[in-house]
PDB file of C-alpha atoms in Angstrom:
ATOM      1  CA  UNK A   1      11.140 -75.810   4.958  1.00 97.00           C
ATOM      2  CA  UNK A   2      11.708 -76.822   1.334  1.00 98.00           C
ATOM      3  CA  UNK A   3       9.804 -75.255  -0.973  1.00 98.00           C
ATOM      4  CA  UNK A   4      10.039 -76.354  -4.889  1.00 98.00           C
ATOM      5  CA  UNK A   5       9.266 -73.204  -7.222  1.00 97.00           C
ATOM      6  CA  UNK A   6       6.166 -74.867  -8.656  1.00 98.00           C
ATOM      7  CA  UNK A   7       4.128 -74.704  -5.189  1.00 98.00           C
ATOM      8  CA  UNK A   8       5.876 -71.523  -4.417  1.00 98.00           C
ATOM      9  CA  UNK A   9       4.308 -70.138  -7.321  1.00 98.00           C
ATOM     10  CA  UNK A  10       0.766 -71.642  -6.288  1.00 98.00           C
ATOM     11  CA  UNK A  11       0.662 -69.929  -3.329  1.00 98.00           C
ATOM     12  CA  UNK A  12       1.651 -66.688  -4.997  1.00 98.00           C
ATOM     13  CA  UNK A  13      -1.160 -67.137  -7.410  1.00 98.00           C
ATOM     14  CA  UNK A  14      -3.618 -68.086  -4.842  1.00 98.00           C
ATOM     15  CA  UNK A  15      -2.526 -64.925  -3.044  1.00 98.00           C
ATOM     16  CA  UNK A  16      -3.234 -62.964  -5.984  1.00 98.00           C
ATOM     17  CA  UNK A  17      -6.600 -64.281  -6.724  1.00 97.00           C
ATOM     18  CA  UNK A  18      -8.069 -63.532  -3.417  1.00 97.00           C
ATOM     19  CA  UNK A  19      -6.503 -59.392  -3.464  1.00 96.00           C
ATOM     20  CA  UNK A  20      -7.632 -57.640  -1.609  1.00 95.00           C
ATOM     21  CA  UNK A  21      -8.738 -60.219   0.484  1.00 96.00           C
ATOM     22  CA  UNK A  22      -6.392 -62.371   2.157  1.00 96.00           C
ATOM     23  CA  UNK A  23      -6.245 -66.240   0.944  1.00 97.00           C
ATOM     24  CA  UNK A  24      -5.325 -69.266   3.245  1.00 98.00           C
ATOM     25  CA  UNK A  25      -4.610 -73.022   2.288  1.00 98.00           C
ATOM     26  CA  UNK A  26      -2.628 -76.019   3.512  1.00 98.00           C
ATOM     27  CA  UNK A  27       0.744 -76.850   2.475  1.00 98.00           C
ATOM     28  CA  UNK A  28       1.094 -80.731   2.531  1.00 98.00           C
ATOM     29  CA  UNK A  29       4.800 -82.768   2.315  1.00 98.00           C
ATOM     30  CA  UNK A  30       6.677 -85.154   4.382  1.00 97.00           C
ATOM     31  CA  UNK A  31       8.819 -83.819   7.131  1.00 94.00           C
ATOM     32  CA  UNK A  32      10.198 -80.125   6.087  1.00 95.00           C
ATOM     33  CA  UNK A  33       9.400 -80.762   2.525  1.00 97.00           C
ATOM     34  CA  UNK A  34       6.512 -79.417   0.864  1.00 98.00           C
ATOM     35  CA  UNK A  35       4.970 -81.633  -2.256  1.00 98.00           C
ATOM     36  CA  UNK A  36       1.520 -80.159  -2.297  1.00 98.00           C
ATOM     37  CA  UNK A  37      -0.374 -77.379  -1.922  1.00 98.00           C
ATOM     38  CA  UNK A  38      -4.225 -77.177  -0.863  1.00 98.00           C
ATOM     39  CA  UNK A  39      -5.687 -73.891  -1.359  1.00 98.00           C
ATOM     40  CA  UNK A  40      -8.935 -73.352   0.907  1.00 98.00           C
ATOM     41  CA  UNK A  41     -12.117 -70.918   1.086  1.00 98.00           C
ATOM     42  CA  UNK A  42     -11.272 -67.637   3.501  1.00 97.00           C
ATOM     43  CA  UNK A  43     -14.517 -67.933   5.059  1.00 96.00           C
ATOM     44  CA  UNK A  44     -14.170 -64.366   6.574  1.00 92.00           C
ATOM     45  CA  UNK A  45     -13.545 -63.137   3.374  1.00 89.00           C
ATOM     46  CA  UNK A  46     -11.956 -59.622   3.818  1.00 92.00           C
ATOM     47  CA  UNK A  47      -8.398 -57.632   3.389  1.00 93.00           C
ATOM     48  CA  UNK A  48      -7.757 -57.396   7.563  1.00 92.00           C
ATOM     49  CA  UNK A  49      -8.507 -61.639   8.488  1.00 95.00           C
ATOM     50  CA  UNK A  50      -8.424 -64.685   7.278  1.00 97.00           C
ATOM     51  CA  UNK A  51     -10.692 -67.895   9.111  1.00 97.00           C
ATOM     52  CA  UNK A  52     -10.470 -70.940   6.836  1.00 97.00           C
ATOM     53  CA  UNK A  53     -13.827 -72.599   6.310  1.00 96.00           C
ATOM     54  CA  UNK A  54     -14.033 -74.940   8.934  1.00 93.00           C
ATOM     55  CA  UNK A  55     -15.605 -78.017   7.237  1.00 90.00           C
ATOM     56  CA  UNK A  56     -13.155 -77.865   3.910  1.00 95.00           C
ATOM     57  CA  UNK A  57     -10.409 -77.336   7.149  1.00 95.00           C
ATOM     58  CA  UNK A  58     -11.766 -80.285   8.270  1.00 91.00           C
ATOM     59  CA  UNK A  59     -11.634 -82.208   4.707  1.00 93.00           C
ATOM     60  CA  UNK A  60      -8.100 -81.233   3.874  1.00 96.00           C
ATOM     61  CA  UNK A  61      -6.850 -81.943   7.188  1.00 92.00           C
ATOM     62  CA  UNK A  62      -8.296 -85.389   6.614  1.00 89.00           C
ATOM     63  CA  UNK A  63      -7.218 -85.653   3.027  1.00 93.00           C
ATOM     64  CA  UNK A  64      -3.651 -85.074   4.494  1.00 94.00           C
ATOM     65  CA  UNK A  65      -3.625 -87.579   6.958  1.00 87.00           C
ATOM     66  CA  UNK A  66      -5.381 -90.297   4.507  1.00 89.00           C
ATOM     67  CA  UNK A  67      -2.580 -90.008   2.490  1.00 95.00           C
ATOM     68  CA  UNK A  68       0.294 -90.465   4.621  1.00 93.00           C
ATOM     69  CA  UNK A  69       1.275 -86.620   4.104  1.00 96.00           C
ATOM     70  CA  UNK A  70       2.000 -84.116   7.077  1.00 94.00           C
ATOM     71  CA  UNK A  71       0.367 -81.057   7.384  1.00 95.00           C
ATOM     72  CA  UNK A  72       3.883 -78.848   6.712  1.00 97.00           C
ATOM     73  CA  UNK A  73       2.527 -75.371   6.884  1.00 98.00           C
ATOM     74  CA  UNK A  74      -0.995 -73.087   6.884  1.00 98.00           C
ATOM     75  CA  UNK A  75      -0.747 -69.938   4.857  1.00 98.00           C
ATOM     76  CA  UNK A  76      -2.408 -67.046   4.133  1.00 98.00           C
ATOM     77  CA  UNK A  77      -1.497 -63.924   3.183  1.00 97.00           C
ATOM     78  CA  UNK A  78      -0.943 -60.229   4.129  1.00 96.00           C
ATOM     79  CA  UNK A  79      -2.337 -57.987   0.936  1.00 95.00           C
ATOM     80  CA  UNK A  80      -0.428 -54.617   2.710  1.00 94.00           C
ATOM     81  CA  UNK A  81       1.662 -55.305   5.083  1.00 95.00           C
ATOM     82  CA  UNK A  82       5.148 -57.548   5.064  1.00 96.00           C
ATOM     83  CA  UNK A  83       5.479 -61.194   5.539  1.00 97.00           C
ATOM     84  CA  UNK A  84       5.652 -61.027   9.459  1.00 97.00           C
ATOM     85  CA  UNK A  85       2.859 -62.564  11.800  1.00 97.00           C
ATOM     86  CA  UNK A  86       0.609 -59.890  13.542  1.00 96.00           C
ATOM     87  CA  UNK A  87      -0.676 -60.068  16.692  1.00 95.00           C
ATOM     88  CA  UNK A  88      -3.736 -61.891  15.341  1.00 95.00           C
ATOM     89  CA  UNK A  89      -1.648 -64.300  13.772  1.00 97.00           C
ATOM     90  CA  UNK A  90      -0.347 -65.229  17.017  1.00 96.00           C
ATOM     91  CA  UNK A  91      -3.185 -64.909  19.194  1.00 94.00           C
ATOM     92  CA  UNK A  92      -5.050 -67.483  16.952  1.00 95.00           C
ATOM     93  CA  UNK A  93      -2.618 -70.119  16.036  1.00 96.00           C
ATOM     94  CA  UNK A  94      -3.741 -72.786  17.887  1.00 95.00           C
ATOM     95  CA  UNK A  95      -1.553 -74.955  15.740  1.00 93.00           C
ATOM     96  CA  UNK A  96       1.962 -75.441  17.458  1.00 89.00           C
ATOM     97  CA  UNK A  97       3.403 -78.277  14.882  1.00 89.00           C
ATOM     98  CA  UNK A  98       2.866 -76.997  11.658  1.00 95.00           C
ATOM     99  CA  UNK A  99       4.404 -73.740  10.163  1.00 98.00           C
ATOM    100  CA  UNK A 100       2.799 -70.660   9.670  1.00 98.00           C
ATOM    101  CA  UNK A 101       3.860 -69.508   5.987  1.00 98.00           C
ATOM    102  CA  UNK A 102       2.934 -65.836   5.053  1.00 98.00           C
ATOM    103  CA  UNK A 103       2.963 -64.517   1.348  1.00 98.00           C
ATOM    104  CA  UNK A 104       2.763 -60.762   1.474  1.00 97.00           C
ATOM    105  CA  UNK A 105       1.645 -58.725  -1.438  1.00 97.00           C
ATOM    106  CA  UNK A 106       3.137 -55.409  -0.307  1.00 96.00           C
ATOM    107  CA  UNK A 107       5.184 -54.821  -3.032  1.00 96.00           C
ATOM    108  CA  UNK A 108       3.072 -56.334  -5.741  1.00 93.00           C
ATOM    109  CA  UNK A 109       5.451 -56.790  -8.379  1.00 94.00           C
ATOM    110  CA  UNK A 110       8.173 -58.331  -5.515  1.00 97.00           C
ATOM    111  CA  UNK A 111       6.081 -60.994  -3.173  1.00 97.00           C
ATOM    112  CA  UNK A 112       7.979 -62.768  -0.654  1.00 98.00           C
ATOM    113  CA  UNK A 113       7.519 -65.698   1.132  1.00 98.00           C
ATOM    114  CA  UNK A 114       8.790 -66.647   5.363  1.00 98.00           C
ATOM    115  CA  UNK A 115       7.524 -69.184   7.407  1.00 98.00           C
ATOM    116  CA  UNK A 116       7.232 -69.111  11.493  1.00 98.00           C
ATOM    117  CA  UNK A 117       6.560 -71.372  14.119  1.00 97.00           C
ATOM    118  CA  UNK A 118       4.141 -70.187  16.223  1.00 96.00           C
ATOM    119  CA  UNK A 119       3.483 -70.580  20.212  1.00 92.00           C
ATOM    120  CA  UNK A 120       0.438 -68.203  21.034  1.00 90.00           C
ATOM    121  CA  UNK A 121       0.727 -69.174  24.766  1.00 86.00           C
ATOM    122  CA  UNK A 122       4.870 -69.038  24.948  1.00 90.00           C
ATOM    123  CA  UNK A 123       6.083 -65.492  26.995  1.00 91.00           C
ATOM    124  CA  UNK A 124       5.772 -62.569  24.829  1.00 89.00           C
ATOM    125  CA  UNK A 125       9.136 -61.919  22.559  1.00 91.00           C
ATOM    126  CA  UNK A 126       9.153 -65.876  22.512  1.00 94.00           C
ATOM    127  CA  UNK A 127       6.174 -66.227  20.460  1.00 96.00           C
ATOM    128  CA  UNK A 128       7.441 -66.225  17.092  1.00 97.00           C
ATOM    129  CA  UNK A 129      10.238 -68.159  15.316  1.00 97.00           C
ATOM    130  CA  UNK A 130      11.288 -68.264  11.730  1.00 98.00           C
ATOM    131  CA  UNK A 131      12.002 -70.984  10.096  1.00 97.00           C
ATOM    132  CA  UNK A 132      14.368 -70.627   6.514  1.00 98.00           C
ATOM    133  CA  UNK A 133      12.589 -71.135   3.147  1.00 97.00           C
ATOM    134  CA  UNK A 134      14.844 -72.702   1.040  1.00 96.00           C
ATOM    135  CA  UNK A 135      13.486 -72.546  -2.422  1.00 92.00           C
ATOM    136  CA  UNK A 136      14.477 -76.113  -4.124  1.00 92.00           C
TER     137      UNK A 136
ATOM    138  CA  UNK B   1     -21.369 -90.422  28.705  1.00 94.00           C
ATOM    139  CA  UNK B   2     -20.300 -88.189  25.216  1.00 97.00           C
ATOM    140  CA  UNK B   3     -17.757 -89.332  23.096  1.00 97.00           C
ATOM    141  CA  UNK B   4     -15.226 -86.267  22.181  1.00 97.00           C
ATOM    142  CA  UNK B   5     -12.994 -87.102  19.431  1.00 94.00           C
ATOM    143  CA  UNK B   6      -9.987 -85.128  20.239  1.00 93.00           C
ATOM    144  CA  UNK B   7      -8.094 -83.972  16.609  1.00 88.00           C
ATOM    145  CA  UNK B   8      -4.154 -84.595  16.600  1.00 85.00           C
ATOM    146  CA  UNK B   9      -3.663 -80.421  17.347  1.00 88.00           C
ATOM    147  CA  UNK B  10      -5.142 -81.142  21.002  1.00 92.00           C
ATOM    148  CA  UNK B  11      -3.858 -85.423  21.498  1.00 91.00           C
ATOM    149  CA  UNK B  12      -0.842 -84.494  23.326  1.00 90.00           C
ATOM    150  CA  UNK B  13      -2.835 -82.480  25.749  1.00 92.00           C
ATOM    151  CA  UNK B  14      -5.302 -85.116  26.537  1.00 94.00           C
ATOM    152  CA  UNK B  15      -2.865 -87.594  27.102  1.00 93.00           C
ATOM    153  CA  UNK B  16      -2.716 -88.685  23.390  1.00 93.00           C
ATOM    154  CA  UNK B  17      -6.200 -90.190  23.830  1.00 90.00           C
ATOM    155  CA  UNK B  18      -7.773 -90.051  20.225  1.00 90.00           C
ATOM    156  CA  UNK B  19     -11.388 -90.238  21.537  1.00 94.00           C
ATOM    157  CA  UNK B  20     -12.196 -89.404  25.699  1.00 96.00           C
ATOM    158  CA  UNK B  21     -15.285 -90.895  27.130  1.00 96.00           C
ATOM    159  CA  UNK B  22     -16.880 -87.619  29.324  1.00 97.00           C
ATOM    160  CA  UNK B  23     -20.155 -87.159  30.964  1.00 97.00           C
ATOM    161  CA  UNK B  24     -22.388 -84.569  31.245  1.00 97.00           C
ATOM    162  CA  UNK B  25     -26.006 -83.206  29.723  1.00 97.00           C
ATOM    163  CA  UNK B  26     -24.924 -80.467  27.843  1.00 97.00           C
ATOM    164  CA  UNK B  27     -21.943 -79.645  25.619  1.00 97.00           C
ATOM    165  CA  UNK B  28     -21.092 -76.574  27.755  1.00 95.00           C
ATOM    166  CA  UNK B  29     -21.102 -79.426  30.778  1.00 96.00           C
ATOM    167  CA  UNK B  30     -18.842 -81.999  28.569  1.00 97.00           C
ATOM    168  CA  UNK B  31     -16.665 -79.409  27.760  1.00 96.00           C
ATOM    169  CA  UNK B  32     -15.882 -78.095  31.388  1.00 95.00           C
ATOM    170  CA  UNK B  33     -15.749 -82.004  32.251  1.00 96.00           C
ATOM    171  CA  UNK B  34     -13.193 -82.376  29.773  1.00 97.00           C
ATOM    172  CA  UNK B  35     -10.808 -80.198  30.698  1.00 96.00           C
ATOM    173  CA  UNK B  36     -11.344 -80.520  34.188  1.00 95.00           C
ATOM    174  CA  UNK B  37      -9.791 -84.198  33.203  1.00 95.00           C
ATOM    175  CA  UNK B  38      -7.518 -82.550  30.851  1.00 96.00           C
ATOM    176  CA  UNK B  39      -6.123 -79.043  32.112  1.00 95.00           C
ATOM    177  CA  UNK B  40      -4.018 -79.216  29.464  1.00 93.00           C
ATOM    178  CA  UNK B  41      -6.989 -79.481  26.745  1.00 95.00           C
ATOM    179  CA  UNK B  42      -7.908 -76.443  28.743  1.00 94.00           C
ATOM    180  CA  UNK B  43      -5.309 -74.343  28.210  1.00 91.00           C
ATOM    181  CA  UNK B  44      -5.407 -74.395  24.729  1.00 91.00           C
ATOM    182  CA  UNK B  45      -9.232 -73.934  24.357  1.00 94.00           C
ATOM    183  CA  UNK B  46     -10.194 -71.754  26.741  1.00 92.00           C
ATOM    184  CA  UNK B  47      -9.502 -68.000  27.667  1.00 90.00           C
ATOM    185  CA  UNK B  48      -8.153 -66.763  30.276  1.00 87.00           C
ATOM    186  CA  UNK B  49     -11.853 -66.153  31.697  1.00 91.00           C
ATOM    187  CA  UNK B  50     -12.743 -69.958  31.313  1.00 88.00           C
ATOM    188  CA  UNK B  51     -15.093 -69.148  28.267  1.00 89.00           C
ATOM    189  CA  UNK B  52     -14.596 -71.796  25.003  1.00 92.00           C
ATOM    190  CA  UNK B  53     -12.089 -69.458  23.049  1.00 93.00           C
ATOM    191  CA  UNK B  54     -13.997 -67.724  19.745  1.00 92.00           C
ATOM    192  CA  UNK B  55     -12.188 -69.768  17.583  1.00 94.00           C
ATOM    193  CA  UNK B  56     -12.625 -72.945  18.932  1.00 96.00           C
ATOM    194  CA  UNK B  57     -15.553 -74.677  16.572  1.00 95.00           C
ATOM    195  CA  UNK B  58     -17.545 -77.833  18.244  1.00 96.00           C
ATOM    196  CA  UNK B  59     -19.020 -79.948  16.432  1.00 95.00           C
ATOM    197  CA  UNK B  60     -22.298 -82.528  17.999  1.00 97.00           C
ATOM    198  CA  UNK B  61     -22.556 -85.439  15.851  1.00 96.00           C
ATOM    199  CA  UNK B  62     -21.427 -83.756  12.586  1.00 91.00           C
ATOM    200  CA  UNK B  63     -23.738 -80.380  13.533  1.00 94.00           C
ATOM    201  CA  UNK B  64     -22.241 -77.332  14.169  1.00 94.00           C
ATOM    202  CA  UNK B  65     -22.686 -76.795  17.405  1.00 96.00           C
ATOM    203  CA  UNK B  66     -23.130 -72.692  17.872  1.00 93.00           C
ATOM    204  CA  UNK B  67     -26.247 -73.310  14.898  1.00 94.00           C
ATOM    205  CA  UNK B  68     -27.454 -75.975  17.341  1.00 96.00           C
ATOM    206  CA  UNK B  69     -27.995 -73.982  21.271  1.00 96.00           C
ATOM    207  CA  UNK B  70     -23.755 -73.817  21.342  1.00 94.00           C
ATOM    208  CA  UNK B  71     -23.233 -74.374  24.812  1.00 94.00           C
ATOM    209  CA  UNK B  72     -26.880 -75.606  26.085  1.00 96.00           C
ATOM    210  CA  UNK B  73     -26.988 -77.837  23.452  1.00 97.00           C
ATOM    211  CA  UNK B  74     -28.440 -81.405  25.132  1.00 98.00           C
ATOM    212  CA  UNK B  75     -25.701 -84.277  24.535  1.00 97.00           C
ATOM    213  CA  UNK B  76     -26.190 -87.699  26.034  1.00 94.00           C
ATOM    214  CA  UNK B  77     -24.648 -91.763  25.405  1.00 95.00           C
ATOM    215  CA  UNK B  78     -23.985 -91.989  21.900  1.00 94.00           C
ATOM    216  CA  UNK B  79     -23.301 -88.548  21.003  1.00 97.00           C
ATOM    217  CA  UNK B  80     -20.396 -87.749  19.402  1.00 97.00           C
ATOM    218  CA  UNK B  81     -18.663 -84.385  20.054  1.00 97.00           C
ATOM    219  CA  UNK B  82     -15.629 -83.043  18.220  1.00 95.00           C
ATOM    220  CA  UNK B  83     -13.213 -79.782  19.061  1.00 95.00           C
ATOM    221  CA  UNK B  84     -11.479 -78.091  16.113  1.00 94.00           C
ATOM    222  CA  UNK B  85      -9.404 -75.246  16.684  1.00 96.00           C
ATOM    223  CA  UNK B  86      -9.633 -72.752  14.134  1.00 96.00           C
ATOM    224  CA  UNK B  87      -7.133 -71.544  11.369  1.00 97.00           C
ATOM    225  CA  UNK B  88      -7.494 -67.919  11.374  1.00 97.00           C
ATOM    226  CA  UNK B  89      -5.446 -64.615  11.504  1.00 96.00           C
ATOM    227  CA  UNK B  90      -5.024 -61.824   9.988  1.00 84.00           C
ATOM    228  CA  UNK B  91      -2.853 -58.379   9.193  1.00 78.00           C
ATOM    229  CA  UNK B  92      -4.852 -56.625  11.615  1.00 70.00           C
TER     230      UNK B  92
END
C-alpha cells in the first residue's frame, strides 16, 4: 500500500486522540494507493476493542463508493501492544478485500504503522499476510 | 417475499446478486432461507453452531434489527432487510 506522509500522520493523530482507547477509521484511495483518510466513532469505546459505529460504517462505506474511491484499508489501533493483528483481529475481519492497517502506540514517542490482509476462515498460520507500507 | 440487499463484502458469496428476493415471516426465517440459497453467505455470517455471528448487524427497513425482536422480528413483501458485517477487533 502507498501511504503519503500527510495521511500517515492522520492516522497517527487519530490514534493519539482516542489513548487509551483504541481508534478505527477508513482509509480511502484507488487501487493500493491511499488519498484519504476517514476517521470513525469506536463505538465500544475502550483500550482492549475496537467496533466501529455501525451506521457512520455504513455512511463512509457509502461515501467511498459514491465517489468512485475503494475502500483501501480499516484501521485501528493497538494503545500497548505492537502493530500485529490479535486473535480478535482475525476472528472478526469479515472483510477479505480491504487491508487491515494497525498503528500501535507501544512505544509512544516511536509509532509504527503495517498493514495485513486478513482471511478469518483460511487454516490457522494462513490467516494473516502483510502487505509493505511504502511511505510516498 | 423480503428483499435483502446484500453489501459488496458478502456479493461474491451470493452469486454477486446486489439485492436477493427470499421468503419467510421472520428475519431469523429470511436469514436461514438465505443462506440455505447461499451457503456461501453462510459461511461468512454464521458460526460454526448456525447462530447469526455477534458481529453481524441486520438491519429491517433502516431499523436496527436486535432494538426491533432481532431474530423474531415479523418481515413480509416490501420489507427491506440488509446484512452488514461488522468492523471490529481489538488487542485483546
Amino acid at each position: 500500500m502507498k501511504l503519503p506522509a500527510s495521511l500517515a500522520d492522520q492516522i497517527i493523530a487519530h490514534a493519539r486522540e482516542e489513548f487509551p482507547n483504541e481508534c478505527c477509521g477508513l482509509i480511502a484511495g484507488h487501487g493500493d494507493e491511499a488519498t484519504r483518510v476517514l476517521p470513525a466513532t469506536n463505538a465500544e469505546g475502550t483500550p482492549f476493542m475496537y467496533v466501529m459505529d455501525p451506521r457512520e460504517q455504513m455512511e463512509l462505506m457509502d461515501a467511498i463508493d459514491d465517489a468512485g474511491e475503494d475502500m483501501v484499508a480499516i484501521y485501528h489501533s493497538h494503545t500497548r501492544s505492537a502493530a500485529y493483528p490479535s486473535k480478535t483481529d482475525v476472528e472478526l475481519a469479515f472483510f477479505p478485500e480491504p487491508l487491515y492497517v494497525i498503528v500501535s502506540l507501544q512505544d509512544p514517542h516511536a509509532p509504527v504503522i503495517r498493514a495485513f490482509r486478513l482471511a478469518r476462515s483460511a487454516p490457522e498460520g494462513e490467516q494473516i499476510s502483510e502487505e509493505p507500507v511504502e511511505a510516498t | 417475499m423480503s428483499t435483502v440487499k446484500i453489501p459488496p463484502v458478502l456479493r461474491q458469496a451470493a452469486g454477486g446478486e446486489r439485492t436477493v428476493d427470499v421468503s419467510g415471516a421472520t428475519v431469523g426465517e429470511v436469514l436461514t432461507n438465505l443462506c440455505d440459497q447461499h451457503p456461501a453467505v453462510g459461511a461468512q455470517i454464521l458460526t460454526p453452531d448456525g447462530e447469526l455471528h455477534k458481529y453481524v448487524n441486520v438491519y429491517v427497513n433502516d431499523e436496527d434489527a436486535r432494538l426491533l425482536q432481532w431474530t423474531d422480528t415479523p418481515v413480509g413483501d416490501g420489507d427491506t432487510l440488509m446484512i452488514l458485517p461488522a468492523m471490529a477487533g481489538g488487542a485483546r
